[in-house]
Short mmCIF file of C-alpha atoms and ligand atoms in Angstrom, two decimals:
data_model
loop_
_atom_site.label_atom_id
_atom_site.label_comp_id
_atom_site.label_asym_id
_atom_site.label_seq_id
_atom_site.Cartn_x
_atom_site.Cartn_y
_atom_site.Cartn_z
CA UNK F 1 270.28 61.92 302.94
CA UNK F 2 268.79 64.94 304.55
CA UNK F 3 269.13 66.93 307.69
CA UNK F 4 265.37 66.54 308.21
CA UNK F 5 264.18 63.67 310.34
CA UNK F 6 260.88 63.34 308.57
CA UNK F 7 260.39 63.79 304.86
CA UNK F 8 257.55 66.22 304.36
CA UNK F 9 256.75 67.49 300.90
CA UNK F 10 253.94 69.48 299.45
CA UNK F 11 252.13 70.12 296.21
CA UNK F 12 251.09 73.77 296.32
CA UNK F 13 248.92 74.63 293.33
CA UNK F 14 247.17 77.92 292.78
CA UNK F 15 243.52 77.34 291.93
CA UNK F 16 243.53 79.22 288.65
CA UNK F 17 241.74 76.60 286.56
CA UNK F 18 242.38 73.02 285.55
CA UNK F 19 245.32 70.88 286.65
CA UNK F 20 248.05 71.19 284.02
CA UNK F 21 250.03 68.04 283.11
CA UNK F 22 253.08 69.86 284.48
CA UNK F 23 251.22 70.23 287.77
CA UNK F 24 250.39 66.54 287.72
CA UNK F 25 254.09 65.80 287.30
CA UNK F 26 255.01 68.04 290.24
CA UNK F 27 252.33 66.39 292.37
CA UNK F 28 253.47 62.94 291.28
CA UNK F 29 257.17 63.49 292.03
CA UNK F 30 256.28 64.84 295.47
CA UNK F 31 253.98 61.89 296.04
CA UNK F 32 256.55 59.32 294.87
CA UNK F 33 259.29 60.90 296.95
CA UNK F 34 257.11 60.90 300.06
CA UNK F 35 255.89 57.34 299.58
CA UNK F 36 259.35 56.03 298.84
CA UNK F 37 260.80 57.50 302.02
CA UNK F 38 257.83 56.89 304.28
CA UNK F 39 257.25 60.63 304.38
CA UNK F 40 254.22 62.87 304.34
CA UNK F 41 252.62 64.31 301.21
CA UNK F 42 250.73 67.55 301.74
CA UNK F 43 248.32 69.43 299.51
CA UNK F 44 248.35 73.18 300.08
CA UNK F 45 246.12 75.55 298.17
CA UNK F 46 247.89 78.81 297.29
CA UNK F 47 244.94 81.06 296.65
CA UNK F 48 246.28 84.47 297.68
CA UNK F 49 246.10 85.95 294.21
CA UNK F 50 242.41 86.76 294.26
CA UNK F 51 242.49 88.18 290.72
CA UNK F 52 243.38 84.78 289.31
CA UNK F 53 241.04 82.75 291.48
CA UNK F 54 238.67 80.43 289.62
CA UNK F 55 235.58 79.02 291.29
CA UNK F 56 235.47 75.23 291.57
CA UNK F 57 239.16 75.03 290.74
CA UNK F 58 239.96 73.57 294.17
CA UNK F 59 237.30 70.87 293.87
CA UNK F 60 238.47 70.11 290.39
CA UNK F 61 242.07 69.82 291.59
CA UNK F 62 241.21 67.52 294.45
CA UNK F 63 239.05 65.38 292.20
CA UNK F 64 241.78 65.13 289.56
CA UNK F 65 244.40 64.12 292.14
CA UNK F 66 241.99 61.54 293.52
CA UNK F 67 241.39 60.17 290.01
CA UNK F 68 245.14 59.91 289.42
CA UNK F 69 245.52 58.00 292.70
CA UNK F 70 247.78 60.59 294.35
CA UNK F 71 246.19 60.74 297.78
CA UNK F 72 247.65 63.22 300.16
CA UNK F 73 248.11 62.82 303.89
CA UNK F 74 247.42 66.37 304.97
CA UNK F 75 245.45 69.06 303.21
CA UNK F 76 242.01 70.48 302.60
CA UNK F 77 239.25 67.98 303.36
CA UNK F 78 241.86 65.74 305.07
CA UNK F 79 243.05 68.07 307.76
CA UNK F 80 246.31 67.67 309.64
CA UNK F 81 248.02 69.20 312.65
CA UNK F 82 249.76 72.03 310.78
CA UNK F 83 246.78 73.46 308.90
CA UNK F 84 244.76 75.16 307.70
CA UNK F 85 246.05 74.14 304.29
CA UNK F 86 244.36 76.88 302.32
CA UNK F 87 246.34 80.11 302.32
CA UNK F 88 243.34 82.44 302.32
CA UNK F 89 242.53 80.97 305.74
CA UNK F 90 245.96 81.90 307.12
CA UNK F 91 246.00 85.67 306.64
CA UNK F 92 246.59 86.40 310.34
CA UNK F 93 249.70 84.20 310.28
CA UNK F 94 251.18 86.12 307.34
CA UNK F 95 250.40 89.43 308.98
CA UNK F 96 252.32 88.42 312.11
CA UNK F 97 255.26 87.36 310.01
CA UNK F 98 255.30 90.54 307.97
CA UNK F 99 255.35 92.49 311.24
CA UNK F 100 258.40 90.53 312.28
CA UNK F 101 260.20 91.59 309.12
CA UNK F 102 259.12 95.20 309.53
CA UNK F 103 260.47 95.16 313.06
CA UNK F 104 263.85 93.87 311.95
CA UNK F 105 263.83 96.30 309.01
CA UNK F 106 264.24 93.54 306.49
CA UNK F 107 260.99 94.81 305.01
CA UNK F 108 259.47 98.25 304.63
CA UNK F 109 256.19 99.91 303.80
CA UNK F 110 255.71 101.41 300.39
CA UNK F 111 253.00 103.97 299.66
CA UNK F 112 253.79 104.55 296.01
CA UNK F 113 250.70 104.86 293.87
CA UNK F 114 250.17 102.58 290.89
CA UNK F 115 250.56 105.68 288.69
CA UNK F 116 253.95 106.51 290.11
CA UNK F 117 255.13 102.91 289.73
CA UNK F 118 253.92 102.89 286.15
CA UNK F 119 255.81 106.09 285.33
CA UNK F 120 258.92 104.72 286.96
CA UNK F 121 258.64 101.54 284.94
CA UNK F 122 258.22 103.41 281.65
CA UNK F 123 261.21 105.57 282.37
CA UNK F 124 263.37 102.52 283.19
CA UNK F 125 262.20 100.90 280.02
CA UNK F 126 263.18 103.96 278.00
CA UNK F 127 266.65 103.78 279.58
CA UNK F 128 266.81 100.04 278.82
CA UNK F 129 267.35 99.04 282.41
CA UNK F 130 265.46 96.16 283.94
CA UNK F 131 262.45 97.33 285.92
CA UNK F 132 263.08 97.51 289.65
CA UNK F 133 261.48 99.47 292.44
CA UNK F 134 263.55 102.63 293.01
CA UNK F 135 263.22 102.46 296.81
CA UNK F 136 261.49 105.77 297.02
CA UNK F 137 259.77 104.68 300.27
CA UNK F 138 262.78 103.03 301.88
CA UNK F 139 263.86 106.30 303.47
CA UNK F 140 260.47 107.34 304.89
CA UNK F 141 260.69 108.37 308.50
CA UNK F 142 258.59 106.73 311.18
CA UNK F 143 256.62 109.94 311.35
CA UNK F 144 255.91 110.02 307.62
CA UNK F 145 254.78 106.43 307.72
CA UNK F 146 252.39 107.14 310.57
CA UNK F 147 251.08 110.21 308.79
CA UNK F 148 250.42 108.26 305.60
CA UNK F 149 248.70 105.50 307.54
CA UNK F 150 246.54 108.03 309.34
CA UNK F 151 245.48 109.49 306.00
CA UNK F 152 244.52 105.99 304.95
CA UNK F 153 246.94 105.90 302.01
CA UNK F 154 247.09 102.29 300.83
CA UNK F 155 250.43 100.62 301.25
CA UNK F 156 252.24 97.42 300.45
CA UNK F 157 255.15 95.83 302.28
CA UNK F 158 258.33 95.15 300.33
CA UNK F 159 261.29 93.05 301.29
CA UNK F 160 264.59 94.87 301.46
CA UNK F 161 266.98 93.02 299.22
CA UNK F 162 270.55 93.45 300.51
CA UNK F 163 272.95 95.18 298.13
CA UNK F 164 275.78 93.35 296.34
CA UNK F 165 275.19 89.97 297.85
CA UNK F 166 275.66 86.61 296.18
CA UNK F 167 272.86 84.31 297.17
CA UNK F 168 273.80 80.67 297.05
CA UNK F 169 271.70 77.58 297.55
CA UNK F 170 271.86 73.93 296.73
CA UNK F 171 269.42 72.25 294.39
CA UNK F 172 269.20 68.46 294.30
CA UNK F 173 268.81 68.53 290.51
CA UNK F 174 270.93 71.57 289.61
CA UNK F 175 273.63 71.38 292.30
CA UNK F 176 274.93 74.75 293.44
CA UNK F 177 272.96 77.73 292.21
CA UNK F 178 273.97 81.38 292.55
CA UNK F 179 272.13 84.64 292.03
CA UNK F 180 273.35 88.16 292.54
CA UNK F 181 271.09 90.23 294.76
CA UNK F 182 271.56 93.06 292.24
CA UNK F 183 269.20 91.22 289.95
CA UNK F 184 266.41 91.12 292.50
CA UNK F 185 263.63 93.63 292.93
CA UNK F 186 262.40 94.70 296.37
CA UNK F 187 259.64 92.16 296.12
CA UNK F 188 256.19 93.01 297.43
CA UNK F 189 255.43 90.62 300.29
CA UNK F 190 252.06 91.94 301.39
CA UNK F 191 249.57 93.68 299.15
CA UNK F 192 247.42 96.64 300.14
CA UNK F 193 244.41 94.33 300.54
CA UNK F 194 246.17 92.47 303.35
CA UNK F 195 246.85 89.40 301.24
CA UNK F 196 250.41 88.12 301.12
CA UNK F 197 252.12 87.54 297.80
CA UNK F 198 253.15 84.05 296.75
CA UNK F 199 256.70 84.54 298.03
CA UNK F 200 255.86 85.38 301.61
CA UNK F 201 253.04 82.90 302.01
CA UNK F 202 255.00 80.12 300.37
CA UNK F 203 258.06 80.53 302.59
CA UNK F 204 256.11 81.01 305.82
CA UNK F 205 254.00 77.95 305.11
CA UNK F 206 256.88 75.76 304.01
CA UNK F 207 258.55 76.58 307.30
CA UNK F 208 255.49 76.22 309.54
CA UNK F 209 254.41 73.04 307.78
CA UNK F 210 257.93 71.67 308.29
CA UNK F 211 258.52 71.00 304.62
CA UNK F 212 261.82 69.17 304.18
CA UNK F 213 262.03 69.26 300.36
CA UNK F 214 260.59 71.88 298.05
CA UNK F 215 260.01 70.02 294.78
CA UNK F 216 258.55 72.27 292.09
CA UNK F 217 258.84 73.36 288.47
CA UNK F 218 261.83 75.18 287.04
CA UNK F 219 259.73 78.30 286.50
CA UNK F 220 260.08 78.95 290.24
CA UNK F 221 263.88 78.77 290.28
CA UNK F 222 264.24 82.53 289.82
CA UNK F 223 262.03 83.10 292.88
CA UNK F 224 264.18 80.89 295.06
CA UNK F 225 266.89 83.49 295.87
CA UNK F 226 264.17 85.73 297.31
CA UNK F 227 262.90 82.79 299.32
CA UNK F 228 266.39 81.99 300.54
CA UNK F 229 266.73 85.58 301.77
CA UNK F 230 263.38 85.34 303.55
CA UNK F 231 264.52 82.20 305.36
CA UNK F 232 267.60 84.13 306.45
CA UNK F 233 265.57 87.15 307.54
CA UNK F 234 263.42 84.90 309.71
CA UNK F 235 266.40 82.93 310.95
CA UNK F 236 265.02 79.65 309.65
CA UNK F 237 266.76 76.62 308.27
CA UNK F 238 266.48 76.13 304.51
CA UNK F 239 264.66 73.14 303.08
CA UNK F 240 266.22 71.16 300.24
CA UNK F 241 265.24 72.45 296.82
CA UNK F 242 264.60 70.45 293.66
CA UNK F 243 263.50 72.31 290.54
CA UNK F 244 262.02 70.03 287.90
CA UNK F 245 262.83 70.53 284.21
CA UNK F 246 260.46 72.35 281.88
CA UNK F 247 257.99 70.42 279.75
CA UNK F 248 258.48 71.04 276.04
CA UNK F 249 256.55 70.50 272.84
CA UNK F 250 258.29 68.26 270.29
CA UNK F 251 259.63 71.43 268.59
CA UNK F 252 261.23 72.30 271.97
CA UNK F 253 258.98 75.29 272.62
CA UNK F 254 257.37 75.48 276.05
CA UNK F 255 254.49 73.01 276.33
CA UNK F 256 251.42 74.93 275.29
CA UNK F 257 247.76 74.52 274.62
CA UNK F 258 248.28 75.51 271.02
CA UNK F 259 250.10 72.28 270.28
CA UNK F 260 247.85 69.89 272.18
CA UNK F 261 246.00 69.33 275.41
CA UNK F 262 247.62 70.47 278.63
CA UNK F 263 244.79 69.84 281.09
CA UNK F 264 244.76 66.49 282.85
CA UNK F 265 240.98 66.41 282.57
CA UNK F 266 241.22 66.55 278.76
CA UNK F 267 243.31 63.38 278.73
CA UNK F 268 240.92 61.78 281.14
CA UNK F 269 237.94 62.71 278.93
CA UNK F 270 239.72 61.25 275.91
CA UNK F 271 239.85 57.88 277.62
CA UNK F 272 243.47 57.75 278.75
CA UNK F 273 243.98 55.48 281.72
CA UNK F 274 245.26 57.08 284.88
CA UNK F 275 247.95 54.40 285.09
CA UNK F 276 249.22 55.32 281.62
CA UNK F 277 249.13 59.06 282.21
CA UNK F 278 250.93 58.69 285.56
CA UNK F 279 253.53 56.38 284.01
CA UNK F 280 254.02 58.81 281.12
CA UNK F 281 254.26 61.90 283.30
CA UNK F 282 256.75 60.13 285.59
CA UNK F 283 259.09 59.73 282.63
CA UNK F 284 258.97 63.45 281.79
CA UNK F 285 262.29 64.37 283.32
CA UNK F 286 263.02 61.24 285.33
CA UNK F 287 264.53 57.99 284.09
CA UNK F 288 265.19 54.78 285.96
CA UNK F 289 268.64 54.31 284.44
CA UNK F 290 267.44 51.15 282.68
CA UNK F 291 265.44 50.43 279.52
CA UNK F 292 262.24 49.90 281.49
CA UNK F 293 259.38 52.09 280.28
CA UNK F 294 256.28 50.40 281.63
CA UNK F 295 255.80 51.15 285.32
CA UNK F 296 253.04 50.54 287.78
CA UNK F 297 252.63 53.13 290.50
CA UNK F 298 254.16 50.66 292.96
CA UNK F 299 257.24 50.26 290.76
CA UNK F 300 257.56 54.02 290.41
CA UNK F 301 257.50 54.40 294.19
CA UNK F 302 260.24 51.81 294.54
CA UNK F 303 262.49 53.19 291.84
CA UNK F 304 261.96 56.95 291.94
CA UNK F 305 264.76 59.21 293.06
CA UNK F 306 265.31 62.94 292.72
CA UNK F 307 268.93 62.26 291.82
CA UNK F 308 267.76 60.72 288.57
CA UNK F 309 265.76 63.76 287.49
CA UNK F 310 267.39 65.61 284.58
CA UNK F 311 268.03 69.29 284.22
CA UNK F 312 267.23 69.35 280.51
CA UNK F 313 263.68 70.07 279.37
CA UNK F 314 261.49 67.01 278.87
CA UNK F 315 259.69 66.54 275.58
CA UNK F 316 256.03 65.69 275.68
CA UNK F 317 255.65 62.92 273.13
CA UNK F 318 252.04 61.95 272.64
CA UNK F 319 252.93 58.76 270.75
CA UNK F 320 254.70 57.50 273.83
CA UNK F 321 251.60 58.21 275.88
CA UNK F 322 249.42 56.34 273.39
CA UNK F 323 251.79 53.40 273.46
CA UNK F 324 251.78 53.33 277.26
CA UNK F 325 248.00 53.51 277.26
CA UNK F 326 247.84 50.38 275.10
CA UNK F 327 250.36 48.62 277.35
CA UNK F 328 248.45 49.42 280.52
CA UNK F 329 245.12 48.55 278.93
CA UNK F 330 246.30 45.16 277.74
CA UNK F 331 247.57 44.16 281.13
CA UNK F 332 244.34 44.88 282.91
CA UNK F 333 242.47 41.92 284.35
CA UNK F 334 239.46 40.69 282.35
CA UNK F 335 236.93 41.80 284.96
CA UNK F 336 238.24 45.35 284.89
CA UNK F 337 238.21 45.49 281.10
CA UNK F 338 234.69 44.10 281.18
CA UNK F 339 233.56 46.82 283.54
CA UNK F 340 235.19 49.50 281.41
CA UNK F 341 233.78 48.11 278.18
CA UNK F 342 230.29 48.05 279.63
CA UNK F 343 230.66 51.65 280.72
CA UNK F 344 231.90 52.67 277.28
CA UNK F 345 229.07 50.76 275.58
CA UNK F 346 226.51 52.50 277.75
CA UNK F 347 227.82 55.82 276.39
CA UNK F 348 227.95 54.63 272.77
CA UNK F 349 225.55 54.17 269.88
CA UNK F 350 225.23 50.57 270.94
CA UNK F 351 223.80 51.31 274.35
CA UNK F 352 220.66 49.36 273.51
CA UNK F 353 222.44 46.28 272.23
CA UNK F 354 222.05 43.38 274.67
CA UNK F 355 225.17 41.35 275.17
CA UNK F 356 225.90 39.22 278.18
CA UNK F 357 229.22 39.23 280.02
CA UNK F 358 230.27 35.99 278.36
CA UNK F 359 229.89 37.56 274.93
CA UNK F 360 231.75 40.72 275.93
CA UNK F 361 234.57 38.71 277.47
CA UNK F 362 235.02 36.88 274.19
CA UNK F 363 235.24 40.20 272.38
CA UNK F 364 237.81 41.38 274.92
CA UNK F 365 239.85 38.25 274.47
CA UNK F 366 239.85 38.59 270.67
CA UNK F 367 240.59 42.33 270.59
CA UNK F 368 242.91 42.84 273.54
CA UNK F 369 246.11 42.96 271.45
CA UNK F 370 244.56 45.34 268.94
CA UNK F 371 243.34 48.18 271.11
CA UNK F 372 245.00 51.24 272.63
CA UNK F 373 241.85 52.70 274.19
CA UNK F 374 238.74 51.14 275.65
CA UNK F 375 236.72 52.79 272.91
CA UNK F 376 238.74 50.89 270.31
CA UNK F 377 236.86 47.74 271.35
CA UNK F 378 233.74 49.49 270.11
CA UNK F 379 235.14 51.45 267.20
CA UNK F 380 237.52 48.90 265.73
CA UNK F 381 235.23 46.01 266.70
CA UNK F 382 231.90 47.64 265.87
CA UNK F 383 230.86 44.49 263.96
CA UNK F 384 230.63 42.66 267.27
CA UNK F 385 227.83 45.02 268.21
CA UNK F 386 225.98 45.52 264.93
CA UNK F 387 226.06 44.03 261.42
CA UNK F 388 228.18 46.00 258.96
CA UNK F 389 226.28 48.96 257.48
CA UNK F 390 228.72 49.15 254.63
CA UNK F 391 231.68 47.26 253.27
CA UNK F 392 235.17 48.66 252.93
CA UNK F 393 235.24 49.40 249.20
CA UNK F 394 238.94 48.82 248.79
CA UNK F 395 238.62 45.37 250.32
CA UNK F 396 235.58 44.66 248.15
CA UNK F 397 237.56 45.54 245.02
CA UNK F 398 240.40 43.30 246.08
CA UNK F 399 238.55 40.35 247.60
CA UNK F 400 235.07 40.15 246.09
CA UNK F 401 235.34 38.34 242.75
CA UNK F 402 232.66 37.18 240.31
CA UNK F 403 232.86 33.66 241.76
CA UNK F 404 232.73 34.79 245.40
CA UNK F 405 228.91 34.69 245.82
CA UNK F 406 228.63 31.05 244.79
CA UNK F 407 231.57 30.08 246.96
CA UNK F 408 230.12 31.89 249.97
CA UNK F 409 226.72 30.33 249.34
CA UNK F 410 228.34 26.91 249.44
CA UNK F 411 230.27 27.88 252.58
CA UNK F 412 227.05 29.05 254.24
CA UNK F 413 225.53 25.73 253.31
CA UNK F 414 228.40 23.91 255.07
CA UNK F 415 228.20 26.14 258.14
CA UNK F 416 224.45 25.59 258.45
CA UNK F 417 225.00 21.84 258.86
CA UNK F 418 227.09 22.37 261.98
CA UNK F 419 225.63 22.14 265.46
CA UNK F 420 227.12 24.43 268.10
CA UNK F 421 230.26 24.83 266.04
CA UNK F 422 233.64 25.51 267.63
CA UNK F 423 236.37 27.51 265.92
CA UNK F 424 237.83 24.27 264.65
CA UNK F 425 234.47 23.26 263.14
CA UNK F 426 234.32 26.52 261.17
CA UNK F 427 237.86 26.02 260.05
CA UNK F 428 237.25 22.44 258.84
CA UNK F 429 234.07 23.46 257.02
CA UNK F 430 235.89 26.32 255.30
CA UNK F 431 238.78 24.06 254.31
CA UNK F 432 236.33 21.52 252.76
CA UNK F 433 234.62 24.23 250.76
CA UNK F 434 237.94 25.62 249.54
CA UNK F 435 238.90 22.12 248.40
CA UNK F 436 235.65 21.73 246.47
CA UNK F 437 236.37 24.94 244.55
CA UNK F 438 240.09 24.21 244.21
CA UNK F 439 241.03 27.51 245.84
CA UNK F 440 243.29 28.28 248.74
CA UNK F 441 241.46 28.76 252.05
CA UNK F 442 242.73 32.38 252.07
CA UNK F 443 240.29 33.21 249.29
CA UNK F 444 237.34 32.18 251.42
CA UNK F 445 238.75 33.60 254.61
CA UNK F 446 238.98 37.07 253.08
CA UNK F 447 235.50 36.83 251.60
CA UNK F 448 233.80 35.62 254.75
CA UNK F 449 235.65 38.18 256.88
CA UNK F 450 234.43 40.97 254.62
CA UNK F 451 230.90 39.55 254.72
CA UNK F 452 230.61 39.31 258.49
CA UNK F 453 232.68 42.33 259.55
CA UNK F 454 232.62 44.73 256.59
CA UNK F 455 236.38 45.29 256.94
CA UNK F 456 239.61 43.62 255.92
CA UNK F 457 241.40 43.24 259.27
CA UNK F 458 240.84 42.28 262.85
CA UNK F 459 241.09 39.15 264.98
CA UNK F 460 241.20 35.68 263.38
CA UNK F 461 238.13 35.05 261.24
CA UNK F 462 237.22 31.85 263.12
CA UNK F 463 237.25 33.85 266.33
CA UNK F 464 234.86 36.34 264.80
CA UNK F 465 232.52 33.60 263.53
CA UNK F 466 232.62 31.86 266.87
CA UNK F 467 231.87 35.04 268.79
CA UNK F 468 229.05 36.13 266.47
CA UNK F 469 227.58 32.63 266.50
CA UNK F 470 226.30 30.54 263.64
CA UNK F 471 222.93 32.22 263.06
CA UNK F 472 224.29 35.74 263.04
CA UNK F 473 227.22 34.74 260.83
CA UNK F 474 224.94 33.07 258.29
CA UNK F 475 222.61 36.04 258.25
CA UNK F 476 225.50 38.38 257.53
CA UNK F 477 226.90 36.13 254.81
CA UNK F 478 223.54 36.11 253.01
CA UNK F 479 223.17 39.87 253.35
CA UNK F 480 226.62 40.39 251.85
CA UNK F 481 225.88 38.04 248.97
CA UNK F 482 222.78 40.06 248.23
CA UNK F 483 224.29 43.50 248.64
CA UNK F 484 227.65 42.91 246.97
CA UNK F 485 226.50 40.93 243.95
N1 LIG P 501 251.53 78.20 293.95
C1 LIG P 501 252.66 77.87 293.15
C2 LIG P 501 252.14 77.20 291.88
O1 LIG P 501 251.06 77.51 291.50
C3 LIG P 501 253.56 76.96 293.93
C4 LIG P 501 254.98 76.96 293.52
C5 LIG P 501 255.78 76.23 294.59
O2 LIG P 501 255.64 75.01 294.65
O3 LIG P 501 256.48 76.87 295.32
O4 LIG P 501 252.74 76.40 291.26
#
């Protein structure tokens, strides 16, 4: 499928803060592509824009990738033969490469002051032409350049974009793409502080790290013609490109913080499972060509292909994520749910409640089909951890009649005769009591449910009674009789 013998892909974030869900998707697609083809997945930190650098962002990134299960084969902390994998540690390499371009005159030094550039920009704006460097420094003589350097005038290095050239490249997702060189600015490659810009560092590293496929977000598509030219200037072979579709809010605007969370860590803090988030993010722009929506990471690796990534923007639908979270949660083995429930309990108001594993496993069994998040076990099933503080007033109005107290008293009487009752024992006792009062068993079921749980819904009432146990159930029934009469 490719001219490259080994598939080598990279995720190349800039450490400017948290990992965006769009970044997670880029990382994931690179990871899936590498794993599927037995390739190598590289993490490279693109930290050459010192003005946007955020402390701890690299640690945070690495930790978030680790949480999501996207382990990389080469990168910071891992090492690898083609490192270092942090761009600020590669400045000498970029300098050598910029010199190569200067020598072949595909790049030139520019001494224009920020003031001059600003005036130029304003003037172009007034004339309604798109801002572009006017090449004032392109014609400087060798002597002038040396003179300026001697005076210590700060300079940048710009690439010399060829005139009237159509730049063509192939994109796995977008097919053939064309840009006219007339649209391109003489891009700064090296800043006056000796740091390369994104474009230079990115291309040099992709080449030196032997990247076979550049898989990244669509927002970088307009940079690609400059990169293609740089590959040509250096005489290097192009990698394959694949530009992933934009992520959109449901109103089709660009996915933004204003309409919801965009940081992976926010979803993590809200209790989303990594499996669900990864599954969800995988479907943002890719589809398997079938109706399947639930995927394990293993299944994603098997089925993923760049050819099935769409061009059209992908809508971020939080309901789908919630649904996937419930699906992934339900399919977790009991022991894992138990561990997660214990962790959640330790962080909750019920941290002092003592329940053994057997009790918690029963709660899990009863609630599994009713929860989307681990915390739902605690929030929707709070009555498993403490007696109801209050009773749902709407249910009281509907289900608590004048005759209910005497019926419940009788039912409590029946329950108290049972020894180590099973669910069936509760059921038989309730049926007998209903018969005595000539009412349907539903009448008593609703009343006893309200009494022991305080709410009108939930797992089967015999399950609840069985889990709470006879003594606790009786206690709650008596309390309700007292408080609701
Ligand atoms: N450093 C760029 C970013 O922050 C990388 C873009 C690319 O993958 O080329 O996304």
